[in-house]
PDB file of C-alpha atoms in Angstrom:
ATOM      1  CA  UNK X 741     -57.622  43.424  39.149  1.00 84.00           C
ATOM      2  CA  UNK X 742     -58.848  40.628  37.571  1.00 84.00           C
ATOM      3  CA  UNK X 743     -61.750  38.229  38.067  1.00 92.00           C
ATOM      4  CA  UNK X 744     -63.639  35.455  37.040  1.00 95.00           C
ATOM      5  CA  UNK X 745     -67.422  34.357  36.719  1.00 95.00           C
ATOM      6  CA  UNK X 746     -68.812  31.393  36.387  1.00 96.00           C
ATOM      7  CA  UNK X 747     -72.965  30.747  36.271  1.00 92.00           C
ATOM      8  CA  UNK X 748     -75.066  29.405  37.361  1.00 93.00           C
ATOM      9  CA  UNK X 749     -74.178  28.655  40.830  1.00 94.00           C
ATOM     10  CA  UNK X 750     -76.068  25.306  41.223  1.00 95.00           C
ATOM     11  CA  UNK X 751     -77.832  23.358  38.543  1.00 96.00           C
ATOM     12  CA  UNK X 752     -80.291  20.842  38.393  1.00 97.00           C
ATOM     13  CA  UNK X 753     -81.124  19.047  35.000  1.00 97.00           C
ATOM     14  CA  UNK X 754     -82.610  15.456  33.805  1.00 97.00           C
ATOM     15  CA  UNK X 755     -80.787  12.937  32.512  1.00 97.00           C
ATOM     16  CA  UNK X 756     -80.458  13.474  28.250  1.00 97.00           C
ATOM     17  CA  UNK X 757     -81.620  17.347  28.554  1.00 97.00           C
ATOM     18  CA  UNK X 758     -78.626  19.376  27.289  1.00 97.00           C
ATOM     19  CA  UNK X 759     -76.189  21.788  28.967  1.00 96.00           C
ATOM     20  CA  UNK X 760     -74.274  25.071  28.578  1.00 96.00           C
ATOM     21  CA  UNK X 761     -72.185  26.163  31.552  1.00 96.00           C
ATOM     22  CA  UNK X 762     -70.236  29.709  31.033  1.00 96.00           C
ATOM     23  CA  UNK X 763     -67.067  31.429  32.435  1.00 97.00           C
ATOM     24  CA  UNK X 764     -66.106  34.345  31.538  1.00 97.00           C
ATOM     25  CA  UNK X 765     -62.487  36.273  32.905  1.00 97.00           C
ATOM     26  CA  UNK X 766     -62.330  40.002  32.961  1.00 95.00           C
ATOM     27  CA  UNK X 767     -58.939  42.396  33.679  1.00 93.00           C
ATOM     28  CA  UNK X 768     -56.352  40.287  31.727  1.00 91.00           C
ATOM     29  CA  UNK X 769     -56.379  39.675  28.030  1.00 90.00           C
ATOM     30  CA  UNK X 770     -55.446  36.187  26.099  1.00 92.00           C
ATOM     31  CA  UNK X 771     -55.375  34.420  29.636  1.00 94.00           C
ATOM     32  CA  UNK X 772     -55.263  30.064  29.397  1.00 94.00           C
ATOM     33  CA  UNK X 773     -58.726  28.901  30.225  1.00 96.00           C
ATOM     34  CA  UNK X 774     -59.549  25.661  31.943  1.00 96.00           C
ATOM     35  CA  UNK X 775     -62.764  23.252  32.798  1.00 97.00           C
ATOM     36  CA  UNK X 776     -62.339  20.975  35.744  1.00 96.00           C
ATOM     37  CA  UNK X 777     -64.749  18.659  37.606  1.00 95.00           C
ATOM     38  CA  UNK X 778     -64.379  17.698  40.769  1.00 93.00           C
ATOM     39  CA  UNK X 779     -66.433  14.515  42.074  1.00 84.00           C
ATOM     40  CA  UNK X 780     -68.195  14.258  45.491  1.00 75.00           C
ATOM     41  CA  UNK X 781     -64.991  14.071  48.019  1.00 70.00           C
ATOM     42  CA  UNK X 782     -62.344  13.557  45.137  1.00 74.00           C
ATOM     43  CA  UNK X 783     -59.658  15.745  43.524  1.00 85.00           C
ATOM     44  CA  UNK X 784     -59.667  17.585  39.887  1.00 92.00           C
ATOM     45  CA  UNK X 785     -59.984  16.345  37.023  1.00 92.00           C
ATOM     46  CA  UNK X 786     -58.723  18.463  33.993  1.00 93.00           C
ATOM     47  CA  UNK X 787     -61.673  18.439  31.083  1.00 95.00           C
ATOM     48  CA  UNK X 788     -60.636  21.087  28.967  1.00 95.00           C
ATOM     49  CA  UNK X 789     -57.865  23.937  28.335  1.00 94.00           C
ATOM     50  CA  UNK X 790     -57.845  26.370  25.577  1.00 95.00           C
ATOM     51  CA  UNK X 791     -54.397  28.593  24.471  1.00 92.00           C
ATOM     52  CA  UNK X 792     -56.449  31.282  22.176  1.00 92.00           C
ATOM     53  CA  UNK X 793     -59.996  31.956  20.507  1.00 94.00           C
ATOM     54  CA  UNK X 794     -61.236  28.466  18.714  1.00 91.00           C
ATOM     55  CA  UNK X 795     -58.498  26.766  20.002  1.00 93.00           C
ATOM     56  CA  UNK X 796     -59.472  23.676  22.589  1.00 94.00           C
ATOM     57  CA  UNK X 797     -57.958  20.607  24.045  1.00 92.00           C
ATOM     58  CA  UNK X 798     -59.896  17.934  25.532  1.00 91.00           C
ATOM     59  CA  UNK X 799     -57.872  15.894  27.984  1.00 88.00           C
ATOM     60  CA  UNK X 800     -60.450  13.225  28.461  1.00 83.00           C
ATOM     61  CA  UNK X 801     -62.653  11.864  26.177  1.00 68.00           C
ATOM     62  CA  UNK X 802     -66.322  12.040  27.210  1.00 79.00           C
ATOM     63  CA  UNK X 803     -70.133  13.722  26.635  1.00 88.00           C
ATOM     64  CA  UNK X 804     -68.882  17.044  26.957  1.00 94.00           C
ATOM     65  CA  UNK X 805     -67.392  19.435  24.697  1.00 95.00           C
ATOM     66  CA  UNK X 806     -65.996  23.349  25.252  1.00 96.00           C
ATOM     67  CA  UNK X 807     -65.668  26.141  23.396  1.00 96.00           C
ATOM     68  CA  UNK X 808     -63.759  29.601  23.346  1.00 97.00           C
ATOM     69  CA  UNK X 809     -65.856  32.288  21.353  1.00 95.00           C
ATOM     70  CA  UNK X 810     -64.114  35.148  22.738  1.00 95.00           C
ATOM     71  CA  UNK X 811     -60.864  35.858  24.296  1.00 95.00           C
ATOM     72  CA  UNK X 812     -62.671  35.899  27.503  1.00 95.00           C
ATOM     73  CA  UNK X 813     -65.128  33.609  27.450  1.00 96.00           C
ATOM     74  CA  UNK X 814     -64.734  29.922  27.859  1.00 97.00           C
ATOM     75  CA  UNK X 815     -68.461  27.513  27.387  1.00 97.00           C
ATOM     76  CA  UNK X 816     -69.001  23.820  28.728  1.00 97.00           C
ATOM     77  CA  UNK X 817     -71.309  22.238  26.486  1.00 96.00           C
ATOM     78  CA  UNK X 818     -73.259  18.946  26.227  1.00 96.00           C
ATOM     79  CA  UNK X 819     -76.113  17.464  23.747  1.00 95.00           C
ATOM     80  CA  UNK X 820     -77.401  14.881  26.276  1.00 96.00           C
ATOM     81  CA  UNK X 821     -76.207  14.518  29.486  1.00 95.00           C
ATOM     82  CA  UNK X 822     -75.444  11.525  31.652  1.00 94.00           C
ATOM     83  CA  UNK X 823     -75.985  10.506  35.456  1.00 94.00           C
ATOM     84  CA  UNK X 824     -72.136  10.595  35.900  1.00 91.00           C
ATOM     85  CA  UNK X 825     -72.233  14.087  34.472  1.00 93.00           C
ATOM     86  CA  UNK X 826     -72.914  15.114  37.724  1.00 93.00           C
ATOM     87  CA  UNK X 827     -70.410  17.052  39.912  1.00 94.00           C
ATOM     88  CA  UNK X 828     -68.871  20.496  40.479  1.00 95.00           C
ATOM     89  CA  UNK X 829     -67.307  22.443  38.055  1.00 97.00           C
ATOM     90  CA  UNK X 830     -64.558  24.599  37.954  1.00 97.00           C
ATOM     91  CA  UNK X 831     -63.359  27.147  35.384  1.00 97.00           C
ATOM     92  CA  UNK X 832     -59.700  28.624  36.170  1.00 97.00           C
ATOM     93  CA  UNK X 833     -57.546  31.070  34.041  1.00 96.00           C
ATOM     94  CA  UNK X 834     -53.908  31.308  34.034  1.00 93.00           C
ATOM     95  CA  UNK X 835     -51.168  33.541  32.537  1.00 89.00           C
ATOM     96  CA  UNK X 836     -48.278  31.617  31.064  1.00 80.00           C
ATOM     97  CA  UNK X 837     -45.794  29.004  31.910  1.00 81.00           C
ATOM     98  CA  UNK X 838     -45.099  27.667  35.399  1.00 86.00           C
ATOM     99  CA  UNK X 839     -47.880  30.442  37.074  1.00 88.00           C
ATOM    100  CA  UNK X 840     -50.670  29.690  39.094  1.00 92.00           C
ATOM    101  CA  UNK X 841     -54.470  29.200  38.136  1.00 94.00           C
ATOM    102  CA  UNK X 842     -57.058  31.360  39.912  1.00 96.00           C
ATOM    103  CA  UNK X 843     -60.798  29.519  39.970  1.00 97.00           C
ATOM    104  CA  UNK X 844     -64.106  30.591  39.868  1.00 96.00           C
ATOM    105  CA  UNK X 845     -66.793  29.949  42.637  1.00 96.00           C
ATOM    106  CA  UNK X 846     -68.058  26.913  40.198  1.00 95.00           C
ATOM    107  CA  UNK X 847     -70.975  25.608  39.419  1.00 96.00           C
ATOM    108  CA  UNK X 848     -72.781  22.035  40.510  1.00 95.00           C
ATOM    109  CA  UNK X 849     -74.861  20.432  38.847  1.00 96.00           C
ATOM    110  CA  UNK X 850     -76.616  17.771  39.754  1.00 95.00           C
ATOM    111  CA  UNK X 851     -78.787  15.191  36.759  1.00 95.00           C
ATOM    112  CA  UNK X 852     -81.914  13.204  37.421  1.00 94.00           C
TER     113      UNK X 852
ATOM    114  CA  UNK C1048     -43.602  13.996  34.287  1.00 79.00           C
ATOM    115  CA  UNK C1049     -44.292  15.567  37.355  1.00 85.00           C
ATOM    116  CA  UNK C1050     -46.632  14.564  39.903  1.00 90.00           C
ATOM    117  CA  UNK C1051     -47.895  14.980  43.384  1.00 94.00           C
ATOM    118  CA  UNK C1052     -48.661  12.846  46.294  1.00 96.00           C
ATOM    119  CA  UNK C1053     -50.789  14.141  49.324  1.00 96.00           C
ATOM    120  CA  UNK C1054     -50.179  12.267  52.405  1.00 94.00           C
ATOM    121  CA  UNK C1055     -53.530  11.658  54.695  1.00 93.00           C
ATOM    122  CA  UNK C1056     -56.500  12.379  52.995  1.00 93.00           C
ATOM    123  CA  UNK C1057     -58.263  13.787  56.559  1.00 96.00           C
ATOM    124  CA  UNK C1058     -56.261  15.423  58.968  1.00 98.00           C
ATOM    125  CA  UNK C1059     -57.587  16.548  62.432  1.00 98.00           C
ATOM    126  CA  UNK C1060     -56.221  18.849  64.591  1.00 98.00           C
ATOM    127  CA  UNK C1061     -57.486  21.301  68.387  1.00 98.00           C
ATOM    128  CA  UNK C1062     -57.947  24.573  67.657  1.00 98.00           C
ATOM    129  CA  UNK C1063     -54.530  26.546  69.010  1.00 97.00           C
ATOM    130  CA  UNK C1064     -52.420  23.281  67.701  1.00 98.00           C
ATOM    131  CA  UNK C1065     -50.107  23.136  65.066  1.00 98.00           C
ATOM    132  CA  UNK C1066     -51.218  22.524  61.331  1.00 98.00           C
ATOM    133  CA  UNK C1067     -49.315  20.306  59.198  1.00 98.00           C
ATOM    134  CA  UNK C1068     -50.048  19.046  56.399  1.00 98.00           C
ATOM    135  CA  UNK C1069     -47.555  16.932  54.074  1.00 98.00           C
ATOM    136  CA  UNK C1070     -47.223  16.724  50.528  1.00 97.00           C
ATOM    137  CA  UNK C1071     -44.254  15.402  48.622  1.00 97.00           C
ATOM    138  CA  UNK C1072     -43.996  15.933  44.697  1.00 95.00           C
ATOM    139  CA  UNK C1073     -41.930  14.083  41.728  1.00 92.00           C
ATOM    140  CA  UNK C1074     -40.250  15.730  38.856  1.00 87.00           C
ATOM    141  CA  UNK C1075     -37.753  15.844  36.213  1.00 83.00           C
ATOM    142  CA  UNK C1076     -37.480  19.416  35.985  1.00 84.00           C
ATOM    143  CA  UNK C1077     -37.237  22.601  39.004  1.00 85.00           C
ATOM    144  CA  UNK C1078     -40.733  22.595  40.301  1.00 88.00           C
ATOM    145  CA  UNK C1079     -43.177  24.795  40.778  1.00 93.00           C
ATOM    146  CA  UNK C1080     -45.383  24.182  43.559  1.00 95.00           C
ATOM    147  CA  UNK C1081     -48.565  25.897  45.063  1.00 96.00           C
ATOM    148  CA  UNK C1082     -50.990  24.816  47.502  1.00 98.00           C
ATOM    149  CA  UNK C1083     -54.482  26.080  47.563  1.00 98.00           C
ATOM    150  CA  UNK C1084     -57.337  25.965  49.610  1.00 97.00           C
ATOM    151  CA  UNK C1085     -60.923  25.257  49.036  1.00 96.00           C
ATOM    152  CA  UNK C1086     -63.659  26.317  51.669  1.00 95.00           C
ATOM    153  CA  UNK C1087     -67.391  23.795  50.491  1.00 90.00           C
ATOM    154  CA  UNK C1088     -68.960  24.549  47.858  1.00 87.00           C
ATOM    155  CA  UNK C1089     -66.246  27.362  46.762  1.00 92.00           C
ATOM    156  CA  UNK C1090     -63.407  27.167  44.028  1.00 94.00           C
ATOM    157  CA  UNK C1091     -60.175  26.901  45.197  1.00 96.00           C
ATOM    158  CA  UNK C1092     -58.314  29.684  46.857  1.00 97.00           C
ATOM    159  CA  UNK C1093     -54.386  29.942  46.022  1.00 97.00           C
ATOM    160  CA  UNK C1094     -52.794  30.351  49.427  1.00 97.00           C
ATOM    161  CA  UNK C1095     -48.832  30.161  48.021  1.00 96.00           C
ATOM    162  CA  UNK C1096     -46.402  29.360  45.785  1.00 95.00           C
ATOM    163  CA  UNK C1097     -42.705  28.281  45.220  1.00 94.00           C
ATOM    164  CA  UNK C1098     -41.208  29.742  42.057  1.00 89.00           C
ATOM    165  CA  UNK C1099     -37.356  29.558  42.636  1.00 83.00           C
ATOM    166  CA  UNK C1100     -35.357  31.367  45.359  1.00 83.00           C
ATOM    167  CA  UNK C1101     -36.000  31.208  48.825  1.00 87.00           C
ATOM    168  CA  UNK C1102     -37.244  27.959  50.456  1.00 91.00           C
ATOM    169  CA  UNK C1103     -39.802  29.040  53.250  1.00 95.00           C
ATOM    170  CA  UNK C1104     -43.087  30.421  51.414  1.00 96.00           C
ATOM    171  CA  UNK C1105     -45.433  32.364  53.423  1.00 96.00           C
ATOM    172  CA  UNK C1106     -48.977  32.538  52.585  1.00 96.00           C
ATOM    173  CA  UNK C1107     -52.472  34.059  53.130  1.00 95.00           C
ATOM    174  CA  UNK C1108     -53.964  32.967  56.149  1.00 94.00           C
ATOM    175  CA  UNK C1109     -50.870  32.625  58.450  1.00 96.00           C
ATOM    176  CA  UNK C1110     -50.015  29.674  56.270  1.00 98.00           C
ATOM    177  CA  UNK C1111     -46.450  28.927  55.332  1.00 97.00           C
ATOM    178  CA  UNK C1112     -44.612  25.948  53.228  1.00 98.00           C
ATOM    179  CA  UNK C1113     -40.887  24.734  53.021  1.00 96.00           C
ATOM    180  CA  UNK C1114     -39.698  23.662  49.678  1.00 96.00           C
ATOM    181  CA  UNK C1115     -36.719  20.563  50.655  1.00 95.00           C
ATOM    182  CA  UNK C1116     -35.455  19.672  47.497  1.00 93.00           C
ATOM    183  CA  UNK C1117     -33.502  16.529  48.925  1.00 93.00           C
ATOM    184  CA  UNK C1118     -36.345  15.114  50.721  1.00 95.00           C
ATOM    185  CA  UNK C1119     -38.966  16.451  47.420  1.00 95.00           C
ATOM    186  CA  UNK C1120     -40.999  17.733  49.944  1.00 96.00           C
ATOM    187  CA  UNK C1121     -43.363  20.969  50.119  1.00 97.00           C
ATOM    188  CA  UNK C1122     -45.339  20.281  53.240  1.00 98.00           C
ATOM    189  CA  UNK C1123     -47.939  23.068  54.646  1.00 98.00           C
ATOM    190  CA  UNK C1124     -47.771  24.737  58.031  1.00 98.00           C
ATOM    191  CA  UNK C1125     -49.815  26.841  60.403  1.00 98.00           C
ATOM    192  CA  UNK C1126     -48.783  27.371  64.060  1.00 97.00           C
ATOM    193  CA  UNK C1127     -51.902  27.751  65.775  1.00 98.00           C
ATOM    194  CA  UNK C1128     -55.227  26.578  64.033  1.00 98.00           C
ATOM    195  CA  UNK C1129     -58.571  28.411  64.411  1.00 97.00           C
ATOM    196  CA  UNK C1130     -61.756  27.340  63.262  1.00 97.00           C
ATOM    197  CA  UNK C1131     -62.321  28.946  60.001  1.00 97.00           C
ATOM    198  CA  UNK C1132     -59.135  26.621  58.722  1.00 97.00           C
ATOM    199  CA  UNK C1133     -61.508  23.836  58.665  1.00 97.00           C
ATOM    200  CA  UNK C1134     -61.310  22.926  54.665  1.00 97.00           C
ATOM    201  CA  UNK C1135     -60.294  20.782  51.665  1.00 96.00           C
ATOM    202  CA  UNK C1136     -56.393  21.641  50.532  1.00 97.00           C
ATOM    203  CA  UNK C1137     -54.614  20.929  47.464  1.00 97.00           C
ATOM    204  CA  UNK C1138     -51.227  21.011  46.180  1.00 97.00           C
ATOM    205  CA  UNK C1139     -50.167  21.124  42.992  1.00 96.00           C
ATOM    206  CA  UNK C1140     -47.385  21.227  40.553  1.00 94.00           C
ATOM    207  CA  UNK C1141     -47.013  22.967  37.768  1.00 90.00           C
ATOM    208  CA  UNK C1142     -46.536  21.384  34.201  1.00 85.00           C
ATOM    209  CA  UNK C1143     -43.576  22.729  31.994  1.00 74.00           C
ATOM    210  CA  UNK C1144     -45.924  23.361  28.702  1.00 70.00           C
ATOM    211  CA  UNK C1145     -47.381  26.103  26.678  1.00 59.00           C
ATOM    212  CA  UNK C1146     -50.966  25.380  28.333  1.00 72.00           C
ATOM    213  CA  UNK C1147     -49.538  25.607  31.711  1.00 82.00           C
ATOM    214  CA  UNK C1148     -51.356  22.481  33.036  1.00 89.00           C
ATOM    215  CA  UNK C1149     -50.963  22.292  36.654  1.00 92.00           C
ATOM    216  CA  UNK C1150     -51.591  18.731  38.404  1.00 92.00           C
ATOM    217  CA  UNK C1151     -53.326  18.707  41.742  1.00 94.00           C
ATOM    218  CA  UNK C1152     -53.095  16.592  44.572  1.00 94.00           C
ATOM    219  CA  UNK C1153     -56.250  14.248  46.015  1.00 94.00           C
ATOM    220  CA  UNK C1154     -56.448  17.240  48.425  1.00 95.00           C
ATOM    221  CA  UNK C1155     -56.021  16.571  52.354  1.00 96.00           C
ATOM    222  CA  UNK C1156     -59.409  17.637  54.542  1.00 96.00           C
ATOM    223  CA  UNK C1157     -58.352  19.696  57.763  1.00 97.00           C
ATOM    224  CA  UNK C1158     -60.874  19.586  60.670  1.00 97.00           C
ATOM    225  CA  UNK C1159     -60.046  21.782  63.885  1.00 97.00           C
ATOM    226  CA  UNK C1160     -61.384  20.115  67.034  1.00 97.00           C
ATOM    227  CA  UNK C1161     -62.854  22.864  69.179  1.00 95.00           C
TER     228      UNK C1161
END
């Protein structure tokens, strides 16, 4: 069956330091891979998706970046980060057209 | 485009009383719906979908959604409600593209009064 990790769990990092979350899928090959963040008491918000290896759409323009440098591994990244970098984050994977996305456990991070 | 529109952002209910929980969608194309569940400080949890065919879903959890086309409706149900219910819920439609975007919902928050 498959699965899907994200780390770390929880997060704590000052304001400008930089950041590398990681998600990685196992038990399907080629899946879609997505970064969400979700805001204290608000919905998703759709960061990132990525079709194949080294291929990445940003759906919002902001201090964070992604990258794909395996078929199974999907990395949020950011140089400096910002108080309103803060949040939880969610990786998901999906299989094709019109099917459902299946989440990690996510990770929150919290700046100072 | 399609589009989703979650109706009460907190919802309380007794435990033992019925769950519903309402959620009405807009698009262009046959939709695919899901609704999903997310427990704090968890990712979310698909509980069902709609694909095409029959119009009453069931679900994990006792959980169960009608798909009315004329009314663009795909609320959530649960006869009786127990305690471990008590969590954020989402739905979401699915977006007609080769990256398979879904768009979620502002999620509804169930509480069960004891």
């Amino acid at each position: 069956s498959q699965t899907i990790h994200q780390w770390p769990a929880t997060l704590v990092q000052p304001v400008g330091s930089p950041l590398s979350l990681e998600c990685t899928v196992e038990g399907t090959s080629n899946p879609n891979l997505y970064w969400y963040r979700q805001a204290a008491g608000r919905g998703l918000q759709l960061l990132f998706y990525s079709v194949g290896i080294g291929q990445i759409s940003s759906e919002v323009p902001q201090n964070l970046s992604a990258s794909r440098p395996q078929d199974r591994q999907f990395i949020l990244s950011s140089k400096k980060l910002l108080l309103s970098d803060s949040g939880f984050y969610l990786c998901a994977w999906g299989t094709g057209v019109n099917q459902p996305q299946h989440f990690g456990d996510g990770t929150r991070l919290s700046i100072l | 485009a399609q589009s989703v529109t979650q109706l009460g952002s907190h919802v309380s209910v007794s435990e033992g009383a019925l769950v519903l929980l309402r959620c009405n969608y807009s698009s262009s194309v046959p939709p695919y719906l899901f609704w999903y569940v997310q427990y704090p400080n968890q990712g979310l949890q698909l509980l069902l979908k709609y694909t095409t065919g029959a119009t009453l879903v069931k679900g994990i959890n006792g959980f169960e959604a009608e798909f009315k086309k004329s009314e663009t409706s795909f609320h959530l149900t649960k006869p009786s409600a127990h305690m471990s219910d008590a969590a954020e819920y989402f739905c979401a439609v699915s977006v007609a593209s080769s990256a398979s975007k879904i768009i979620f919902g502002s999620g509804t928050r169930l509480s069960i009064r004891p």
